[in-house]
Amino acid sequence: MGKLVLECLEKKLKLKKLSDAVYKTLNQKENIKAEIVFSNSEDMQALNKSTRGVDSVTDVLSYPSLDGILGEVLDKKKCRTVMDGKYIFIGSIGLCEDKILEQAKELGHSFTEERDYLIIHGLMHLFGYDHMSDEEEKVMFSRQEEILSALSITR
């Protein structure tokens, strides 16, 4: 059985339970890797503007490296983003620390809980889920809730 590795170059994060829950809930079998990058409000606003045309700060941005994988069990032999012959790279997640802290205070929970919620949300996008339509949102948030529930994370 494989695993989901979340790589964050600037911080040492303990995300094994989180990555295991996502991996198991989405029925993955191969070794999978995603990158997490933290930024401040100013950098996140600039990134949001340059990549999405939205001139505002956001909490999480996702940049999938694979298309059309919604609900798929990934297979190294079929993916073009295999790293070192070992991991399928599914993309990058950008998180805004300032926004995470602000939202955690507003919602009355910890920075870590909000961060983990947003990492899960970002991973859902990397695995092909979206919430542009009511139907997509229903599917995505249902799967997301399964993961959050398994980790006892509330929002």
CSV table of C-alpha atoms in Angstrom, one decimal, residues 24 109 112 116:
chain,number,residue,atom,x,y,z
A,24,LYS,CA,-7.8,6.2,2.8
A,109,HIS,CA,-10.8,27.3,17.0
A,112,THR,CA,-3.9,24.2,13.5
A,116,ASP,CA,-5.7,21.4,8.5
